[in-house]
Amino acid sequence: MINIPFNRPYSGISEIKYIQEVINSNSLSSPGVFTKKCEKLLSSITDSPNVLLTSSCTHALEMSALLCNIEEGDEVIMSSYNFVSCGNAFVLRGAKIIFVDIEPTTMNINANLIESAITKNTKVIVAMHYAGYACDMDKIMSLSDKYDLFVVEDAAHCLLSYYKEKPLGSIGHLGTISFHSSKNIHCGEGGALLINDQELVARAEIIREKGTNRSAFLNGFVDKYSWVGIGSSYIMSELSAAFLYGQLLNAEEITQNRISIWNRYYDTLSNSNKIVGGSRASNGHIFALKCSNKSERNSFISFMSAKGISTTFHYIPLHSTEFGKSVSSFSGEDLYTTSGSECVVRLPIFYNFDSVDFVSSQVNMFFKN
């Protein structure tokens, strides 16, 4: 039986070397040498002026909620086709989540529906860029300016993805990146907060350092550090940062490798109209198809499993969950969120994946029959 995994996290040689350097240095506390190297390199890659490594993308989102001063009764607009961390980050601060429908081709929030969901209580718009495909950031930023709202880009999927040549995560006031082992570039578990509004930088450093001004102390701006505000332990481990640095040095090559695999899928599948995104690869993070309905998707997953190929669906819409119903409402009609979520299925894709032709042949066989 052929056994093709859904994902295989990439790991090179330099990651181990850099971890050993940290161990040999006897300096394991963060932020250390590799934390700072990663932040500098990420700033260059993302074109974001201020980058803070975090222990996860979840924590970067939680920091975003704190930086946006979310309080009880505030409203945050986002898509329901989303990972739970995006909703949790704001619900933890007392916000009510307002969901709007998605655009069916990309599975991203439909920017044309956001304005009708804005009320006097709205404080933030969250733009989650699914599979590295960009939301309509021109429209979203114009609404931000018109109604004086924060924009947080959930760019968990998006390192080296762009919107009109601008790196995703660098356009809104804040952006979040994931380095979970499922991502193109990873350190097992980790994230980053991109701070594009200079006025938020100092407070972000305080929040990441457990609510203290330790960062100012380490930089010599104060002679001792103390509790100055709300925060938590959001900083990435120096060992994780060392692993991540090895990955980031090869980020372009890893991404191009995945894009070439994505494009090979595109070229060998006879049902290109079923491909989520509807165009060539963004950063090659996810290759997803849309079946006709949930029953067909489940049959597809079973068919591929019988061939030894691991495939999987993705998000359950947040507004359809029992907890989601208690902390949110849906603005307008759910035309595509639920129906689209029931159709999406993802194919295996990872660095140096060499079974594209076989997987594609089985996909074509399923849909032909």
GROMACS .gro file of C-alpha atoms in nm:
model
  369
    1MET     CA    1   0.000   0.000   0.000
    2ILE     CA    2   0.133   0.342  -0.098
    3ASN     CA    3   0.143   0.575   0.200
    4ILE     CA    4   0.153   0.944   0.108
    5PRO     CA    5   0.137   1.174   0.412
    6PHE     CA    6  -0.055   1.498   0.406
    7ASN     CA    7   0.241   1.699   0.538
    8ARG     CA    8   0.608   1.647   0.616
    9PRO     CA    9   0.770   1.946   0.794
   10TYR     CA   10   1.091   2.060   0.628
   11SER     CA   11   1.416   2.049   0.823
   12GLY     CA   12   1.765   2.126   0.698
   13ILE     CA   13   2.112   2.099   0.850
   14SER     CA   14   2.160   2.454   0.977
   15GLU     CA   15   1.866   2.434   1.220
   16ILE     CA   16   2.049   2.177   1.435
   17LYS     CA   17   2.370   2.376   1.411
   18TYR     CA   18   2.205   2.693   1.541
   19ILE     CA   19   2.027   2.510   1.823
   20GLN     CA   20   2.362   2.367   1.931
   21GLU     CA   21   2.508   2.719   1.929
   22VAL     CA   22   2.241   2.831   2.174
   23ILE     CA   23   2.304   2.532   2.401
   24ASN     CA   24   2.681   2.588   2.392
   25SER     CA   25   2.637   2.957   2.476
   26ASN     CA   26   2.459   2.877   2.806
   27SER     CA   27   2.231   3.170   2.722
   28LEU     CA   28   1.884   3.024   2.675
   29SER     CA   29   1.673   3.321   2.779
   30SER     CA   30   1.477   3.526   2.528
   31PRO     CA   31   1.512   3.759   2.354
   32GLY     CA   32   1.856   3.634   2.260
   33VAL     CA   33   2.085   3.650   1.960
   34PHE     CA   34   1.867   3.433   1.737
   35THR     CA   35   1.543   3.604   1.839
   36LYS     CA   36   1.692   3.934   1.724
   37LYS     CA   37   1.834   3.781   1.404
   38CYS     CA   38   1.495   3.636   1.314
   39GLU     CA   39   1.314   3.962   1.382
   40LYS     CA   40   1.558   4.156   1.164
   41LEU     CA   41   1.532   3.903   0.881
   42LEU     CA   42   1.153   3.889   0.905
   43SER     CA   43   1.134   4.267   0.892
   44SER     CA   44   1.321   4.252   0.562
   45ILE     CA   45   1.111   3.965   0.423
   46THR     CA   46   0.775   4.114   0.523
   47ASP     CA   47   0.860   4.482   0.472
   48SER     CA   48   0.719   4.543   0.820
   49PRO     CA   49   0.921   4.795   1.023
   50ASN     CA   50   0.873   4.623   1.359
   51VAL     CA   51   0.860   4.247   1.418
   52LEU     CA   52   0.829   4.063   1.748
   53LEU     CA   53   0.866   3.685   1.765
   54THR     CA   54   0.594   3.515   1.968
   55SER     CA   55   0.544   3.166   2.102
   56SER     CA   56   0.259   3.108   1.854
   57CYS     CA   57   0.041   3.288   1.602
   58THR     CA   58  -0.238   3.248   1.857
   59HIS     CA   59  -0.038   3.463   2.099
   60ALA     CA   60   0.034   3.717   1.826
   61LEU     CA   61  -0.343   3.747   1.776
   62GLU     CA   62  -0.399   3.781   2.151
   63MET     CA   63  -0.139   4.058   2.160
   64SER     CA   64  -0.324   4.225   1.872
   65ALA     CA   65  -0.648   4.225   2.071
   66LEU     CA   66  -0.467   4.388   2.364
   67LEU     CA   67  -0.304   4.648   2.138
   68CYS     CA   68  -0.643   4.733   1.986
   69ASN     CA   69  -0.775   4.797   2.339
   70ILE     CA   70  -1.059   4.549   2.302
   71GLU     CA   71  -1.308   4.577   2.588
   72GLU     CA   72  -1.640   4.423   2.687
   73GLY     CA   73  -1.904   4.507   2.427
   74ASP     CA   74  -1.667   4.592   2.142
   75GLU     CA   75  -1.735   4.428   1.807
   76VAL     CA   76  -1.482   4.264   1.577
   77ILE     CA   77  -1.565   4.178   1.216
   78MET     CA   78  -1.411   3.870   1.056
   79SER     CA   79  -1.496   3.569   0.841
   80SER     CA   80  -1.638   3.257   1.004
   81TYR     CA   81  -1.433   3.031   0.777
   82ASN     CA   82  -1.142   3.070   1.011
   83PHE     CA   83  -0.927   2.906   1.275
   84VAL     CA   84  -1.056   2.925   1.631
   85SER     CA   85  -0.757   3.128   1.755
   86CYS     CA   86  -0.873   3.426   1.553
   87GLY     CA   87  -1.205   3.441   1.734
   88ASN     CA   88  -1.067   3.344   2.075
   89ALA     CA   89  -0.813   3.626   2.081
   90PHE     CA   90  -1.087   3.889   2.081
   91VAL     CA   91  -1.348   3.697   2.279
   92LEU     CA   92  -1.092   3.666   2.561
   93ARG     CA   93  -1.104   4.047   2.590
   94GLY     CA   94  -1.487   4.057   2.594
   95ALA     CA   95  -1.558   4.130   2.228
   96LYS     CA   96  -1.858   4.014   2.030
   97ILE     CA   97  -1.760   3.862   1.696
   98ILE     CA   98  -1.954   3.975   1.388
   99PHE     CA   99  -1.916   3.733   1.099
  100VAL     CA  100  -1.974   3.823   0.735
  101ASP     CA  101  -1.989   3.590   0.438
  102ILE     CA  102  -1.691   3.484   0.229
  103GLU     CA  103  -1.600   3.522  -0.135
  104PRO     CA  104  -1.634   3.166  -0.272
  105THR     CA  105  -1.332   3.158  -0.503
  106THR     CA  106  -1.068   3.237  -0.241
  107MET     CA  107  -1.267   3.154   0.076
  108ASN     CA  108  -1.166   3.498   0.211
  109ILE     CA  109  -1.391   3.754   0.376
  110ASN     CA  110  -1.606   3.938   0.121
  111ALA     CA  111  -1.485   4.295   0.164
  112ASN     CA  112  -1.799   4.432  -0.003
  113LEU     CA  113  -2.011   4.302   0.286
  114ILE     CA  114  -1.807   4.453   0.569
  115GLU     CA  115  -1.948   4.805   0.570
  116SER     CA  116  -2.304   4.692   0.634
  117ALA     CA  117  -2.180   4.504   0.944
  118ILE     CA  118  -2.011   4.810   1.098
  119THR     CA  119  -2.183   4.965   1.402
  120LYS     CA  120  -2.088   5.222   1.665
  121ASN     CA  121  -1.936   4.934   1.863
  122THR     CA  122  -1.707   4.808   1.587
  123LYS     CA  123  -1.339   4.842   1.668
  124VAL     CA  124  -1.149   4.596   1.447
  125ILE     CA  125  -1.167   4.430   1.106
  126VAL     CA  126  -0.973   4.105   1.081
  127ALA     CA  127  -0.855   4.006   0.733
  128MET     CA  128  -0.764   3.637   0.731
  129HIS     CA  129  -0.586   3.557   0.404
  130TYR     CA  130  -0.679   3.195   0.335
  131ALA     CA  131  -0.410   2.973   0.177
  132GLY     CA  132  -0.194   3.277   0.112
  133TYR     CA  133  -0.452   3.444  -0.117
  134ALA     CA  134  -0.502   3.809  -0.033
  135CYS     CA  135  -0.823   3.970   0.084
  136ASP     CA  136  -0.924   4.294  -0.088
  137MET     CA  137  -0.697   4.511   0.124
  138ASP     CA  138  -0.767   4.833  -0.066
  139LYS     CA  139  -1.135   4.808   0.024
  140ILE     CA  140  -1.063   4.702   0.382
  141MET     CA  141  -0.813   4.981   0.446
  142SER     CA  142  -1.051   5.238   0.299
  143LEU     CA  143  -1.316   5.124   0.549
  144SER     CA  144  -1.055   5.147   0.824
  145ASP     CA  145  -0.987   5.508   0.732
  146LYS     CA  146  -1.355   5.595   0.692
  147TYR     CA  147  -1.466   5.453   1.028
  148ASP     CA  148  -1.140   5.483   1.226
  149LEU     CA  149  -1.102   5.108   1.277
  150PHE     CA  150  -0.801   4.888   1.343
  151VAL     CA  151  -0.715   4.630   1.078
  152VAL     CA  152  -0.547   4.307   1.187
  153GLU     CA  153  -0.418   4.079   0.913
  154ASP     CA  154  -0.429   3.714   1.009
  155ALA     CA  155  -0.146   3.616   0.775
  156ALA     CA  156  -0.080   3.279   0.937
  157HIS     CA  157  -0.062   3.113   0.593
  158CYS     CA  158   0.110   3.397   0.417
  159LEU     CA  159   0.486   3.431   0.451
  160LEU     CA  160   0.609   3.539   0.105
  161SER     CA  161   0.256   3.600  -0.024
  162TYR     CA  162   0.162   3.941  -0.161
  163TYR     CA  163  -0.116   4.186  -0.236
  164LYS     CA  164  -0.022   4.415  -0.524
  165GLU     CA  165   0.347   4.352  -0.447
  166LYS     CA  166   0.300   4.429  -0.076
  167PRO     CA  167   0.379   4.141   0.162
  168LEU     CA  168   0.070   4.018   0.342
  169GLY     CA  169   0.079   4.120   0.706
  170SER     CA  170   0.245   4.453   0.628
  171ILE     CA  171  -0.066   4.643   0.517
  172GLY     CA  172  -0.295   4.657   0.823
  173HIS     CA  173  -0.205   4.813   1.157
  174LEU     CA  174  -0.097   4.469   1.277
  175GLY     CA  175  -0.018   4.137   1.110
  176THR     CA  176   0.030   3.789   1.250
  177ILE     CA  177   0.239   3.504   1.108
  178SER     CA  178   0.244   3.135   1.205
  179PHE     CA  179   0.550   2.911   1.225
  180HIS     CA  180   0.356   2.600   1.325
  181SER     CA  181   0.495   2.275   1.185
  182SER     CA  182   0.213   2.270   0.929
  183LYS     CA  183   0.343   2.590   0.767
  184ASN     CA  184   0.599   2.636   0.488
  185ILE     CA  185   0.850   2.789   0.731
  186HIS     CA  186   0.827   2.658   1.085
  187CYS     CA  187   0.989   2.596   1.421
  188GLY     CA  188   0.740   2.339   1.546
  189GLU     CA  189   0.528   2.601   1.723
  190GLY     CA  190   0.581   2.974   1.691
  191GLY     CA  191   0.462   3.301   1.547
  192ALA     CA  192   0.537   3.665   1.486
  193LEU     CA  193   0.359   3.995   1.532
  194LEU     CA  194   0.414   4.253   1.259
  195ILE     CA  195   0.360   4.604   1.394
  196ASN     CA  196   0.301   4.852   1.114
  197ASP     CA  197   0.177   5.137   1.336
  198GLN     CA  198   0.475   5.291   1.513
  199GLU     CA  199   0.256   5.414   1.799
  200LEU     CA  200   0.190   5.052   1.902
  201VAL     CA  201   0.552   4.935   1.924
  202ALA     CA  202   0.645   5.034   2.279
  203ARG     CA  203   0.327   4.888   2.428
  204ALA     CA  204   0.367   4.570   2.223
  205GLU     CA  205   0.707   4.515   2.381
  206ILE     CA  206   0.555   4.561   2.726
  207ILE     CA  207   0.271   4.318   2.651
  208ARG     CA  208   0.512   4.053   2.522
  209GLU     CA  209   0.730   4.089   2.834
  210LYS     CA  210   0.455   4.000   3.082
  211GLY     CA  211   0.347   4.363   3.125
  212THR     CA  212   0.692   4.486   3.226
  213ASN     CA  213   0.931   4.737   3.073
  214ARG     CA  214   1.205   4.470   3.056
  215SER     CA  215   1.272   4.551   2.690
  216ALA     CA  216   1.351   4.913   2.780
  217PHE     CA  217   1.575   4.786   3.060
  218LEU     CA  218   1.767   4.551   2.829
  219ASN     CA  219   1.818   4.839   2.585
  220GLY     CA  220   1.951   5.063   2.862
  221PHE     CA  221   1.661   5.308   2.864
  222VAL     CA  222   1.573   5.247   3.232
  223ASP     CA  223   1.792   5.134   3.522
  224LYS     CA  224   1.545   4.868   3.644
  225TYR     CA  225   1.229   4.712   3.513
  226SER     CA  226   0.889   4.678   3.676
  227TRP     CA  227   0.523   4.602   3.614
  228VAL     CA  228   0.385   4.880   3.395
  229GLY     CA  229   0.082   4.731   3.221
  230ILE     CA  230  -0.112   4.425   3.116
  231GLY     CA  231   0.070   4.144   2.936
  232SER     CA  232   0.177   3.782   2.941
  233SER     CA  233   0.466   3.552   2.849
  234TYR     CA  234   0.427   3.572   2.473
  235ILE     CA  235   0.791   3.560   2.363
  236MET     CA  236   0.936   3.274   2.158
  237SER     CA  237   1.194   3.042   2.312
  238GLU     CA  238   1.552   3.115   2.200
  239LEU     CA  239   1.588   2.747   2.101
  240SER     CA  240   1.285   2.779   1.874
  241ALA     CA  241   1.423   3.102   1.733
  242ALA     CA  242   1.751   2.926   1.650
  243PHE     CA  243   1.561   2.657   1.455
  244LEU     CA  244   1.349   2.923   1.286
  245TYR     CA  245   1.654   3.124   1.179
  246GLY     CA  246   1.783   2.825   0.983
  247GLN     CA  247   1.446   2.802   0.811
  248LEU     CA  248   1.422   3.173   0.734
  249LEU     CA  249   1.761   3.176   0.566
  250ASN     CA  250   1.616   2.927   0.317
  251ALA     CA  251   1.266   3.076   0.301
  252GLU     CA  252   1.283   3.178  -0.065
  253GLU     CA  253   1.410   2.839  -0.181
  254ILE     CA  254   1.157   2.647   0.031
  255THR     CA  255   0.873   2.864  -0.098
  256GLN     CA  256   0.976   2.836  -0.462
  257ASN     CA  257   0.999   2.459  -0.423
  258ARG     CA  258   0.643   2.445  -0.289
  259ILE     CA  259   0.516   2.681  -0.560
  260SER     CA  260   0.663   2.454  -0.828
  261ILE     CA  261   0.479   2.158  -0.669
  262TRP     CA  262   0.157   2.362  -0.651
  263ASN     CA  263   0.193   2.455  -1.018
  264ARG     CA  264   0.254   2.091  -1.109
  265TYR     CA  265  -0.080   2.004  -0.948
  266TYR     CA  266  -0.243   2.286  -1.142
  267ASP     CA  267  -0.100   2.160  -1.470
  268THR     CA  268  -0.187   1.793  -1.419
  269LEU     CA  269  -0.541   1.822  -1.283
  270SER     CA  270  -0.816   1.814  -1.543
  271ASN     CA  271  -1.061   1.996  -1.315
  272SER     CA  272  -0.875   2.325  -1.264
  273ASN     CA  273  -1.209   2.500  -1.210
  274LYS     CA  274  -1.230   2.320  -0.875
  275ILE     CA  275  -0.907   2.473  -0.738
  276VAL     CA  276  -0.948   2.710  -0.444
  277GLY     CA  277  -0.797   3.046  -0.538
  278GLY     CA  278  -0.877   3.002  -0.904
  279SER     CA  279  -0.531   3.099  -1.023
  280ARG     CA  280  -0.164   3.013  -0.993
  281ALA     CA  281  -0.006   2.959  -0.653
  282SER     CA  282   0.040   3.228  -0.393
  283ASN     CA  283   0.317   3.084  -0.175
  284GLY     CA  284   0.239   2.716  -0.226
  285HIS     CA  285   0.114   2.667   0.128
  286ILE     CA  286  -0.219   2.494   0.057
  287PHE     CA  287  -0.348   2.316  -0.250
  288ALA     CA  288  -0.722   2.280  -0.206
  289LEU     CA  289  -1.009   2.167  -0.424
  290LYS     CA  290  -1.381   2.232  -0.391
  291CYS     CA  291  -1.606   1.932  -0.438
  292SER     CA  292  -1.968   1.976  -0.537
  293ASN     CA  293  -2.100   1.907  -0.187
  294LYS     CA  294  -2.017   1.749   0.147
  295SER     CA  295  -2.112   1.399   0.036
  296GLU     CA  296  -1.881   1.415  -0.264
  297ARG     CA  297  -1.599   1.551  -0.048
  298ASN     CA  298  -1.635   1.267   0.203
  299SER     CA  299  -1.638   1.014  -0.080
  300PHE     CA  300  -1.327   1.177  -0.225
  301ILE     CA  301  -1.140   1.155   0.108
  302SER     CA  302  -1.236   0.787   0.141
  303PHE     CA  303  -1.136   0.714  -0.220
  304MET     CA  304  -0.795   0.879  -0.177
  305SER     CA  305  -0.738   0.705   0.156
  306ALA     CA  306  -0.797   0.369  -0.013
  307LYS     CA  307  -0.519   0.465  -0.254
  308GLY     CA  308  -0.286   0.542   0.035
  309ILE     CA  309  -0.313   0.921  -0.005
  310SER     CA  310  -0.384   1.141   0.295
  311THR     CA  311  -0.624   1.429   0.228
  312THR     CA  312  -0.824   1.641   0.469
  313PHE     CA  313  -1.094   1.903   0.491
  314HIS     CA  314  -1.039   2.232   0.673
  315TYR     CA  315  -1.225   2.473   0.903
  316ILE     CA  316  -1.568   2.417   1.054
  317PRO     CA  317  -1.734   2.763   1.037
  318LEU     CA  318  -1.699   2.926   1.377
  319HIS     CA  319  -2.054   3.059   1.385
  320SER     CA  320  -2.190   2.704   1.353
  321THR     CA  321  -2.028   2.579   1.674
  322GLU     CA  322  -2.212   2.583   2.007
  323PHE     CA  323  -1.962   2.821   2.165
  324GLY     CA  324  -1.945   3.035   1.853
  325LYS     CA  325  -2.321   3.088   1.866
  326SER     CA  326  -2.289   3.227   2.219
  327VAL     CA  327  -2.028   3.495   2.137
  328SER     CA  328  -2.111   3.600   1.782
  329SER     CA  329  -2.371   3.691   1.525
  330PHE     CA  330  -2.374   3.658   1.148
  331SER     CA  331  -2.433   3.978   0.951
  332GLY     CA  332  -2.633   3.921   0.634
  333GLU     CA  333  -2.681   3.585   0.466
  334ASP     CA  334  -2.455   3.283   0.491
  335LEU     CA  335  -2.451   3.209   0.117
  336TYR     CA  336  -2.102   3.064   0.084
  337THR     CA  337  -1.939   3.018   0.425
  338THR     CA  338  -2.107   2.695   0.531
  339SER     CA  339  -2.162   2.550   0.184
  340GLY     CA  340  -1.804   2.630   0.083
  341SER     CA  341  -1.655   2.485   0.401
  342GLU     CA  342  -1.835   2.156   0.334
  343CYS     CA  343  -1.675   2.128  -0.010
  344VAL     CA  344  -1.307   2.211   0.055
  345VAL     CA  345  -1.053   1.929   0.056
  346ARG     CA  346  -0.674   1.968   0.070
  347LEU     CA  347  -0.417   1.759  -0.115
  348PRO     CA  348  -0.071   1.665   0.017
  349ILE     CA  349   0.193   1.931  -0.040
  350PHE     CA  350   0.530   1.973   0.123
  351TYR     CA  351   0.894   2.043   0.037
  352ASN     CA  352   1.034   1.809  -0.232
  353PHE     CA  353   0.702   1.626  -0.263
  354ASP     CA  354   0.755   1.391  -0.557
  355SER     CA  355   0.419   1.215  -0.596
  356VAL     CA  356   0.219   1.491  -0.762
  357ASP     CA  357   0.161   1.297  -1.083
  358PHE     CA  358   0.028   0.993  -0.897
  359VAL     CA  359  -0.197   1.200  -0.670
  360SER     CA  360  -0.328   1.399  -0.967
  361SER     CA  361  -0.402   1.081  -1.160
  362GLN     CA  362  -0.615   0.954  -0.873
  363VAL     CA  363  -0.793   1.291  -0.840
  364ASN     CA  364  -0.870   1.288  -1.212
  365MET     CA  365  -0.991   0.929  -1.189
  366PHE     CA  366  -1.228   1.012  -0.903
  367PHE     CA  367  -1.390   1.307  -1.078
  368LYS     CA  368  -1.403   1.128  -1.414
  369ASN     CA  369  -1.601   0.846  -1.252
   0.00000   0.00000   0.00000
